[in-house]
mmCIF file of C-alpha atoms in Angstrom:
data_model
loop_
_atom_site.group_PDB
_atom_site.id
_atom_site.type_symbol
_atom_site.label_atom_id
_atom_site.label_comp_id
_atom_site.label_asym_id
_atom_site.label_seq_id
_atom_site.Cartn_x
_atom_site.Cartn_y
_atom_site.Cartn_z
ATOM 1 C CA MET A 1 -24.198 16.480 -110.647
ATOM 2 C CA LYS A 2 -20.479 16.033 -111.257
ATOM 3 C CA THR A 3 -19.766 18.837 -108.774
ATOM 4 C CA ALA A 4 -21.943 17.168 -106.135
ATOM 5 C CA ARG A 5 -20.086 13.842 -106.613
ATOM 6 C CA LEU A 6 -16.726 15.597 -106.276
ATOM 7 C CA SER A 7 -17.727 17.418 -103.143
ATOM 8 C CA ARG A 8 -18.970 14.133 -101.639
ATOM 9 C CA LYS A 9 -15.570 12.595 -102.407
ATOM 10 C CA ARG A 10 -13.840 15.601 -100.870
ATOM 11 C CA MET A 11 -15.950 15.232 -97.747
ATOM 12 C CA ALA A 12 -15.309 11.481 -97.543
ATOM 13 C CA ALA A 13 -11.528 11.727 -97.847
ATOM 14 C CA PRO A 14 -10.891 13.211 -94.395
ATOM 15 C CA LEU A 15 -13.312 10.713 -92.847
ATOM 16 C CA VAL A 16 -11.427 7.795 -94.417
ATOM 17 C CA ALA A 17 -8.165 9.273 -93.148
ATOM 18 C CA ILE A 18 -9.580 9.590 -89.639
ATOM 19 C CA ALA A 19 -10.885 6.006 -89.728
ATOM 20 C CA LEU A 20 -7.503 4.722 -90.898
ATOM 21 C CA ALA A 21 -5.718 6.706 -88.201
ATOM 22 C CA LEU A 22 -8.052 5.317 -85.536
ATOM 23 C CA SER A 23 -7.557 1.735 -86.698
ATOM 24 C CA PHE A 24 -3.762 2.188 -86.659
ATOM 25 C CA THR A 25 -3.993 3.625 -83.140
ATOM 26 C CA ALA A 26 -5.982 0.577 -82.046
ATOM 27 C CA ILE A 27 -3.403 -1.770 -83.586
ATOM 28 C CA ALA A 28 -0.567 0.124 -81.914
ATOM 29 C CA SER A 29 -2.170 0.040 -78.452
ATOM 30 C CA ALA A 30 -3.506 -3.543 -78.515
ATOM 31 C CA TYR A 31 -0.594 -5.967 -78.325
ATOM 32 C CA SER A 32 -0.742 -9.720 -77.944
ATOM 33 C CA ALA A 33 2.080 -12.096 -78.872
ATOM 34 C CA ASN A 34 3.641 -15.510 -78.422
ATOM 35 C CA TYR A 35 7.062 -13.901 -78.538
ATOM 36 C CA VAL A 36 8.824 -17.236 -77.986
ATOM 37 C CA GLN A 37 7.544 -20.446 -79.564
ATOM 38 C CA ASN A 38 8.822 -24.033 -79.746
ATOM 39 C CA VAL A 39 12.474 -23.578 -78.871
ATOM 40 C CA THR A 40 14.931 -25.623 -76.818
ATOM 41 C CA TRP A 41 16.848 -23.463 -74.388
ATOM 42 C CA GLY A 42 19.974 -24.094 -72.368
ATOM 43 C CA ALA A 43 20.766 -22.397 -69.065
ATOM 44 C CA GLY A 44 20.600 -18.602 -69.215
ATOM 45 C CA SER A 45 18.705 -18.305 -72.520
ATOM 46 C CA LYS A 46 16.110 -15.551 -72.680
ATOM 47 C CA ASP A 47 14.029 -13.438 -75.049
ATOM 48 C CA GLN A 48 11.763 -10.398 -74.896
ATOM 49 C CA SER A 49 8.507 -9.149 -76.329
ATOM 50 C CA ALA A 50 8.054 -5.849 -78.128
ATOM 51 C CA TYR A 51 8.375 -2.638 -76.070
ATOM 52 C CA VAL A 52 4.797 -1.508 -75.409
ATOM 53 C CA SER A 53 2.730 0.110 -72.676
ATOM 54 C CA SER A 54 0.585 -1.524 -69.997
ATOM 55 C CA LEU A 55 1.663 -5.145 -70.285
ATOM 56 C CA ASN A 56 -0.760 -7.391 -68.488
ATOM 57 C CA GLY A 57 1.067 -10.577 -67.491
ATOM 58 C CA THR A 58 3.202 -13.298 -69.030
ATOM 59 C CA ALA A 59 2.285 -16.951 -69.500
ATOM 60 C CA ILE A 60 4.996 -19.565 -70.081
ATOM 61 C CA SER A 61 4.444 -23.196 -71.033
ATOM 62 C CA PHE A 62 7.482 -25.496 -71.005
ATOM 63 C CA ASN A 63 8.717 -29.046 -70.602
ATOM 64 C CA ASN A 64 11.856 -30.985 -69.635
ATOM 65 C CA PRO A 65 12.649 -33.220 -72.638
ATOM 66 C CA ASN A 66 15.846 -34.574 -71.057
ATOM 67 C CA GLY A 67 14.493 -34.839 -67.498
ATOM 68 C CA GLY A 68 15.535 -32.842 -64.477
ATOM 69 C CA LEU A 69 13.554 -29.856 -63.240
ATOM 70 C CA PRO A 70 14.735 -26.839 -65.277
ATOM 71 C CA GLN A 71 13.398 -23.498 -64.056
ATOM 72 C CA MET A 72 11.731 -20.811 -66.171
ATOM 73 C CA GLY A 73 11.082 -17.231 -65.090
ATOM 74 C CA ALA A 74 9.381 -14.028 -66.202
ATOM 75 C CA ARG A 75 9.837 -10.335 -65.495
ATOM 76 C CA TYR A 76 9.380 -6.934 -67.125
ATOM 77 C CA VAL A 77 12.368 -5.026 -68.454
ATOM 78 C CA ASP A 78 12.789 -1.452 -69.664
ATOM 79 C CA TYR A 79 13.963 -0.335 -73.106
ATOM 80 C CA TYR A 80 17.585 -1.123 -72.129
ATOM 81 C CA ASN A 81 16.668 -4.628 -70.828
ATOM 82 C CA THR A 82 17.094 -3.652 -67.179
ATOM 83 C CA GLY A 83 14.570 -5.378 -64.921
ATOM 84 C CA VAL A 84 11.758 -3.181 -63.666
ATOM 85 C CA THR A 85 10.323 -6.133 -61.720
ATOM 86 C CA SER A 86 12.113 -9.147 -60.237
ATOM 87 C CA TYR A 87 11.953 -12.512 -61.931
ATOM 88 C CA VAL A 88 9.349 -14.979 -60.728
ATOM 89 C CA TRP A 89 10.453 -18.613 -61.179
ATOM 90 C CA SER A 90 8.872 -22.054 -61.398
ATOM 91 C CA ASN A 91 9.824 -25.558 -62.563
ATOM 92 C CA THR A 92 6.419 -27.203 -62.991
ATOM 93 C CA GLY A 93 5.898 -26.635 -66.737
ATOM 94 C CA TYR A 94 3.428 -23.742 -66.621
ATOM 95 C CA LEU A 95 3.892 -20.302 -65.084
ATOM 96 C CA LEU A 96 1.710 -17.196 -65.141
ATOM 97 C CA ASP A 97 3.376 -13.937 -64.109
ATOM 98 C CA ASP A 98 0.222 -12.190 -62.891
ATOM 99 C CA ARG A 99 1.788 -8.759 -62.411
ATOM 100 C CA ASN A 100 0.901 -5.754 -64.570
ATOM 101 C CA TYR A 101 3.227 -2.929 -65.533
ATOM 102 C CA ALA A 102 1.584 0.426 -66.184
ATOM 103 C CA GLY A 103 4.428 2.087 -68.095
ATOM 104 C CA SER A 104 6.181 0.948 -71.250
ATOM 105 C CA SER A 105 8.181 -2.264 -70.914
ATOM 106 C CA LYS A 106 9.059 -5.584 -72.469
ATOM 107 C CA SER A 107 8.006 -8.981 -71.134
ATOM 108 C CA GLU A 108 11.020 -11.238 -70.717
ATOM 109 C CA CYS A 109 11.022 -15.002 -70.244
ATOM 110 C CA ALA A 110 14.200 -16.820 -69.297
ATOM 111 C CA ALA A 111 15.714 -20.205 -68.525
ATOM 112 C CA ASN A 112 17.521 -19.962 -65.197
ATOM 113 C CA SER A 113 21.317 -19.798 -65.440
ATOM 114 C CA GLY A 114 21.526 -22.588 -62.854
ATOM 115 C CA ASN A 115 19.579 -25.104 -64.951
ATOM 116 C CA GLY A 116 21.347 -28.432 -65.374
ATOM 117 C CA TYR A 117 18.998 -29.600 -68.125
ATOM 118 C CA VAL A 118 17.633 -28.022 -71.303
ATOM 119 C CA VAL A 119 14.071 -26.761 -71.318
ATOM 120 C CA TYR A 120 11.641 -26.948 -74.232
ATOM 121 C CA VAL A 121 9.556 -23.758 -74.346
ATOM 122 C CA TYR A 122 6.167 -24.164 -76.010
ATOM 123 C CA TYR A 123 5.433 -20.452 -75.687
ATOM 124 C CA CYS A 124 6.034 -17.216 -73.821
ATOM 125 C CA TYR A 125 2.941 -15.067 -74.206
ATOM 126 C CA THR A 126 2.081 -11.542 -73.176
ATOM 127 C CA ASN A 127 -0.529 -8.919 -73.983
ATOM 128 C CA ASN A 128 -1.795 -5.521 -72.903
ATOM 129 C CA MET B 1 37.252 -77.051 -62.237
ATOM 130 C CA LEU B 2 37.535 -75.778 -58.702
ATOM 131 C CA ARG B 3 39.377 -72.720 -59.973
ATOM 132 C CA PHE B 4 36.583 -72.161 -62.563
ATOM 133 C CA GLN B 5 33.849 -72.326 -59.874
ATOM 134 C CA HIS B 6 35.769 -69.926 -57.661
ATOM 135 C CA ARG B 7 36.130 -67.440 -60.554
ATOM 136 C CA TRP B 8 32.352 -67.511 -61.175
ATOM 137 C CA LYS B 9 31.688 -66.957 -57.460
ATOM 138 C CA VAL B 10 33.889 -63.860 -57.567
ATOM 139 C CA VAL B 11 32.134 -62.561 -60.694
ATOM 140 C CA PHE B 12 28.734 -63.186 -59.089
ATOM 141 C CA ALA B 13 29.748 -61.413 -55.871
ATOM 142 C CA ILE B 14 31.054 -58.350 -57.755
ATOM 143 C CA THR B 15 27.864 -58.183 -59.861
ATOM 144 C CA ALA B 16 25.658 -58.431 -56.758
ATOM 145 C CA ILE B 17 27.607 -55.700 -54.978
ATOM 146 C CA GLY B 18 27.357 -53.441 -58.050
ATOM 147 C CA ALA B 19 23.622 -54.000 -58.363
ATOM 148 C CA ALA B 20 23.066 -53.289 -54.677
ATOM 149 C CA ALA B 21 25.152 -50.126 -54.859
ATOM 150 C CA SER B 22 23.280 -48.825 -57.884
ATOM 151 C CA ALA B 23 19.974 -49.474 -56.115
ATOM 152 C CA GLY B 24 21.186 -47.332 -53.227
ATOM 153 C CA PHE B 25 21.475 -50.044 -50.618
ATOM 154 C CA ILE B 26 25.068 -49.575 -49.671
ATOM 155 C CA SER B 27 25.274 -46.081 -48.298
ATOM 156 C CA ASN B 28 26.084 -46.319 -44.618
ATOM 157 C CA GLY B 29 24.459 -49.727 -44.538
ATOM 158 C CA HIS B 30 20.979 -48.209 -45.086
ATOM 159 C CA ALA B 31 18.641 -47.967 -48.025
ATOM 160 C CA SER B 32 18.386 -44.456 -49.559
ATOM 161 C CA PRO B 33 14.688 -44.170 -50.455
ATOM 162 C CA GLN B 34 13.416 -41.396 -52.702
ATOM 163 C CA PRO B 35 10.582 -39.093 -51.565
ATOM 164 C CA PRO B 36 7.199 -39.588 -53.289
ATOM 165 C CA PRO B 37 7.248 -37.632 -56.584
ATOM 166 C CA GLY B 38 5.537 -34.250 -56.928
ATOM 167 C CA LEU B 39 2.354 -33.979 -54.910
ATOM 168 C CA THR B 40 1.372 -37.661 -55.195
ATOM 169 C CA ALA B 41 1.194 -37.929 -51.392
ATOM 170 C CA GLY B 42 -2.044 -35.886 -51.565
ATOM 171 C CA VAL B 43 -3.290 -32.334 -50.940
ATOM 172 C CA ALA B 44 -6.171 -32.608 -48.463
ATOM 173 C CA SER B 45 -7.214 -28.933 -48.498
ATOM 174 C CA LEU B 46 -8.266 -29.257 -52.146
ATOM 175 C CA THR B 47 -10.974 -31.626 -50.985
ATOM 176 C CA ALA B 48 -11.704 -30.400 -47.461
ATOM 177 C CA LEU B 49 -12.221 -26.689 -48.151
ATOM 178 C CA PRO B 50 -15.426 -25.411 -49.771
ATOM 179 C CA VAL B 51 -15.678 -24.628 -53.467
ATOM 180 C CA GLN B 52 -15.737 -20.879 -54.192
ATOM 181 C CA ALA B 53 -18.920 -19.537 -55.792
ATOM 182 C CA ASN B 54 -17.510 -16.066 -56.478
ATOM 183 C CA ILE B 55 -14.241 -16.040 -58.346
ATOM 184 C CA PRO B 56 -12.401 -12.704 -58.828
ATOM 185 C CA THR B 57 -11.705 -11.653 -62.431
ATOM 186 C CA GLY B 58 -7.937 -12.017 -62.051
ATOM 187 C CA VAL B 59 -8.322 -15.548 -60.715
ATOM 188 C CA SER B 60 -10.631 -16.414 -63.600
ATOM 189 C CA ARG B 61 -7.981 -15.228 -66.049
ATOM 190 C CA PHE B 62 -5.437 -17.560 -64.400
ATOM 191 C CA ILE B 63 -7.886 -20.470 -64.499
ATOM 192 C CA ASN B 64 -8.488 -19.992 -68.237
ATOM 193 C CA SER B 65 -4.768 -19.739 -68.983
ATOM 194 C CA ALA B 66 -3.730 -22.680 -66.772
ATOM 195 C CA ALA B 67 -6.599 -24.824 -68.036
ATOM 196 C CA ALA B 68 -5.578 -24.225 -71.657
ATOM 197 C CA ALA B 69 -1.930 -25.042 -70.877
ATOM 198 C CA THR B 70 -2.771 -28.321 -69.130
ATOM 199 C CA GLY B 71 -5.589 -29.639 -71.337
ATOM 200 C CA THR B 72 -8.271 -28.918 -68.752
ATOM 201 C CA ASP B 73 -11.870 -27.875 -69.344
ATOM 202 C CA ALA B 74 -12.062 -24.278 -68.104
ATOM 203 C CA ALA B 75 -15.683 -24.583 -66.928
ATOM 204 C CA ALA B 76 -14.836 -27.683 -64.879
ATOM 205 C CA ALA B 77 -11.838 -25.866 -63.425
ATOM 206 C CA HIS B 78 -13.989 -22.868 -62.443
ATOM 207 C CA ALA B 79 -16.382 -25.266 -60.696
ATOM 208 C CA ASN B 80 -13.757 -26.613 -58.283
ATOM 209 C CA VAL B 81 -11.791 -23.534 -57.188
ATOM 210 C CA ARG B 82 -10.832 -23.336 -53.508
ATOM 211 C CA LEU B 83 -9.586 -20.351 -51.495
ATOM 212 C CA LEU B 84 -6.659 -21.778 -49.491
ATOM 213 C CA ARG B 85 -5.109 -18.731 -47.785
ATOM 214 C CA THR B 86 -5.928 -15.038 -47.313
ATOM 215 C CA ASN B 87 -4.173 -11.913 -45.978
ATOM 216 C CA LEU B 88 -0.724 -13.121 -46.910
ATOM 217 C CA GLY B 89 2.193 -10.768 -46.439
ATOM 218 C CA SER B 90 2.452 -7.032 -46.742
ATOM 219 C CA SER B 91 -0.010 -6.857 -49.646
ATOM 220 C CA SER B 92 -2.676 -9.116 -48.064
ATOM 221 C CA ARG B 93 -2.716 -11.496 -51.016
ATOM 222 C CA SER B 94 -4.731 -14.700 -51.368
ATOM 223 C CA VAL B 95 -4.055 -18.162 -52.766
ATOM 224 C CA TYR B 96 -6.706 -19.817 -54.936
ATOM 225 C CA ALA B 97 -6.312 -23.337 -56.317
ATOM 226 C CA PHE B 98 -8.026 -25.990 -58.416
ATOM 227 C CA ARG B 99 -7.131 -29.434 -59.749
ATOM 228 C CA ASN B 100 -6.462 -29.719 -63.471
ATOM 229 C CA ALA B 101 -7.675 -32.589 -65.675
ATOM 230 C CA ASN B 102 -4.841 -34.844 -64.480
ATOM 231 C CA GLY B 103 -5.465 -34.071 -60.808
ATOM 232 C CA SER B 104 -2.490 -31.767 -60.368
ATOM 233 C CA PRO B 105 -3.096 -28.636 -58.266
ATOM 234 C CA CYS B 106 -2.925 -25.277 -60.063
ATOM 235 C CA PHE B 107 -2.598 -22.286 -57.744
ATOM 236 C CA LEU B 108 -2.398 -18.500 -57.930
ATOM 237 C CA LEU B 109 -0.958 -15.996 -55.477
ATOM 238 C CA THR B 110 -3.186 -13.093 -56.490
ATOM 239 C CA GLY B 111 -1.422 -10.303 -58.297
ATOM 240 C CA VAL B 112 1.915 -12.139 -58.363
ATOM 241 C CA ALA B 113 2.072 -15.552 -60.023
ATOM 242 C CA GLY B 114 0.414 -18.891 -60.576
ATOM 243 C CA THR B 115 1.684 -22.280 -61.628
ATOM 244 C CA CYS B 116 0.762 -25.895 -62.118
ATOM 245 C CA ALA B 117 2.335 -29.149 -63.208
ATOM 246 C CA ARG B 118 0.727 -31.203 -65.953
ATOM 247 C CA THR B 119 0.505 -34.217 -63.606
ATOM 248 C CA PRO B 120 0.703 -34.569 -59.800
ATOM 249 C CA ALA B 121 4.017 -36.448 -60.217
ATOM 250 C CA GLY B 122 5.647 -33.433 -61.907
ATOM 251 C CA GLY B 123 7.605 -30.652 -60.215
ATOM 252 C CA THR B 124 9.654 -30.721 -57.031
ATOM 253 C CA PRO B 125 8.890 -33.675 -54.726
ATOM 254 C CA GLY B 126 6.584 -32.445 -51.962
ATOM 255 C CA LEU B 127 6.231 -28.808 -53.097
ATOM 256 C CA HIS B 128 4.977 -27.051 -56.213
ATOM 257 C CA TRP B 129 6.211 -23.483 -55.933
ATOM 258 C CA THR B 130 6.902 -20.049 -57.354
ATOM 259 C CA LEU B 131 9.780 -17.906 -56.096
ATOM 260 C CA GLY B 132 10.498 -14.200 -56.585
ATOM 261 C CA GLY B 133 8.062 -11.746 -58.132
ATOM 262 C CA GLY B 134 8.971 -8.585 -56.248
ATOM 263 C CA THR B 135 8.310 -5.092 -57.539
ATOM 264 C CA ASP B 136 9.315 -1.577 -56.425
ATOM 265 C CA GLU B 137 6.346 -1.644 -54.026
ATOM 266 C CA THR B 138 6.235 -5.280 -52.894
ATOM 267 C CA PRO B 139 8.795 -7.857 -51.715
ATOM 268 C CA SER B 140 9.513 -11.169 -53.404
ATOM 269 C CA SER B 141 7.915 -14.321 -52.057
ATOM 270 C CA LEU B 142 7.977 -18.087 -51.850
ATOM 271 C CA VAL B 143 4.529 -19.553 -52.306
ATOM 272 C CA GLY B 144 3.817 -23.213 -52.799
ATOM 273 C CA ILE B 145 1.445 -26.095 -52.298
ATOM 274 C CA ALA B 146 2.957 -28.797 -50.093
ATOM 275 C CA SER B 147 1.775 -32.386 -50.057
ATOM 276 C CA ASP B 148 0.122 -33.773 -46.930
ATOM 277 C CA ASP B 149 3.273 -35.607 -45.821
ATOM 278 C CA VAL B 150 5.387 -32.439 -45.667
ATOM 279 C CA SER B 151 6.198 -31.665 -42.043
ATOM 280 C CA ALA B 152 8.143 -28.423 -42.600
ATOM 281 C CA VAL B 153 9.647 -26.224 -45.300
ATOM 282 C CA ASP B 154 12.805 -24.220 -44.641
ATOM 283 C CA LEU B 155 13.804 -21.222 -46.768
ATOM 284 C CA PHE B 156 17.282 -19.695 -46.820
ATOM 285 C CA VAL B 157 17.739 -16.467 -48.777
ATOM 286 C CA ASP B 158 21.325 -15.401 -49.408
ATOM 287 C CA GLY B 159 22.288 -17.861 -46.678
ATOM 288 C CA ARG B 160 19.927 -16.539 -44.016
ATOM 289 C CA PRO B 161 16.822 -18.361 -42.714
ATOM 290 C CA VAL B 162 13.452 -16.775 -43.561
ATOM 291 C CA LEU B 163 10.225 -17.484 -41.651
ATOM 292 C CA VAL B 164 7.866 -19.737 -43.631
ATOM 293 C CA THR B 165 4.211 -20.009 -42.619
ATOM 294 C CA ARG B 166 2.184 -23.091 -43.526
ATOM 295 C CA ALA B 167 -1.590 -23.658 -43.471
ATOM 296 C CA ASN B 168 -4.062 -25.520 -45.692
ATOM 297 C CA ASN B 169 -1.127 -27.066 -47.598
ATOM 298 C CA VAL B 170 0.120 -23.568 -48.600
ATOM 299 C CA VAL B 171 3.569 -22.343 -47.603
ATOM 300 C CA TYR B 172 4.369 -18.625 -47.780
ATOM 301 C CA ALA B 173 7.342 -16.397 -47.046
ATOM 302 C CA GLU B 174 8.557 -12.931 -48.065
ATOM 303 C CA PHE B 175 12.062 -11.630 -48.690
ATOM 304 C CA PRO B 176 13.718 -8.579 -50.326
ATOM 305 C CA ARG B 177 13.369 -8.368 -54.110
ATOM 306 C CA THR B 178 17.106 -7.686 -54.409
ATOM 307 C CA ALA B 179 17.987 -11.155 -53.015
ATOM 308 C CA LYS B 180 20.249 -13.292 -55.174
ATOM 309 C CA GLU B 181 19.948 -16.903 -54.038
ATOM 310 C CA ALA B 182 17.186 -19.011 -52.473
ATOM 311 C CA HIS B 183 17.597 -22.502 -51.038
ATOM 312 C CA VAL B 184 14.529 -24.490 -49.996
ATOM 313 C CA VAL B 185 14.527 -27.672 -47.885
ATOM 314 C CA ILE B 186 11.395 -29.837 -47.794
ATOM 315 C CA HIS B 187 11.014 -32.150 -44.798
ATOM 316 C CA ARG B 188 8.722 -35.158 -45.207
ATOM 317 C CA SER B 189 7.047 -37.030 -42.350
ATOM 318 C CA GLY B 190 8.675 -40.251 -43.590
ATOM 319 C CA GLY B 191 12.076 -38.759 -42.801
ATOM 320 C CA VAL B 192 13.155 -38.244 -46.413
ATOM 321 C CA ASP B 193 14.126 -34.638 -47.118
ATOM 322 C CA ASN B 194 14.854 -32.997 -50.446
ATOM 323 C CA SER B 195 15.911 -29.511 -51.471
ATOM 324 C CA PHE B 196 16.339 -27.162 -54.427
ATOM 325 C CA HIS B 197 18.183 -23.980 -55.247
ATOM 326 C CA VAL B 198 17.134 -20.937 -57.320
ATOM 327 C CA ARG B 199 19.282 -18.139 -58.718
ATOM 328 C CA LEU B 200 16.758 -15.366 -58.219
ATOM 329 C CA GLN B 201 18.405 -12.840 -60.579
ATOM 330 C CA GLY B 202 18.448 -15.324 -63.446
#
């Protein structure tokens, strides 16, 4: 009886390991983040998401607390922060960068260096 | 007494001149009116064109995201989507649009970018826009929704004029993704123009 219980445990151990490995793989491949949240940015400020594969767009929500029409933009950058797509810009308060990037990259959102007013960023969001 | 009255007349005259100047009535002897804010002059195509029954998945994703960002019911947004332009540029892209809860147009250039202001009075007077968005395979673009009183939109990229097409309130133009500066001039039928500038490389 004891032997049977032991052998069941021995059989279960690799299965648990496989299940854990699979769940970690799923966590590693599924990425979703508000990588910027509730910050006030001056001209030229920017930040990036984690470096992951197959990013599927960037959404930015922002406001102009001191008036003016500050511009926000999004692009994908490589590991060394070099742009792999061009920025797309807007000044309305909401922007969706609808482009995908098949390889590994980071999503970057930025306040344009020409902005004359600060911008309040509610969020920069990306996922894959 | 006479001297006192004269002093008050001078003070009054200076105050009146200052007030008139600050109101913009003294430049070249003409008033300097401001253009109507945002898209408050109206966007007729969002009423005139038919509602789309079949909405592509990518457009639906934009609607959900834009609706959440602007406090709009996503189902209501899906029910009033219009297809404003098709076959745009080298990648034959389309522009879909809907009005958010505050009546401001939200629009998407498929596969590139979408935007909307929280209210129609937000954004650049006469034109809500996105600029840039090029990749290794596709050029950058200007896409925007112009209000009904916009008579023309001029685009200058790195100092050179770029052809802008306009139909159903949508303006569209393409330019190289390596461009550095864009300058846009919006002409209104009332004769009041405005412009903006974008540093495309950030």
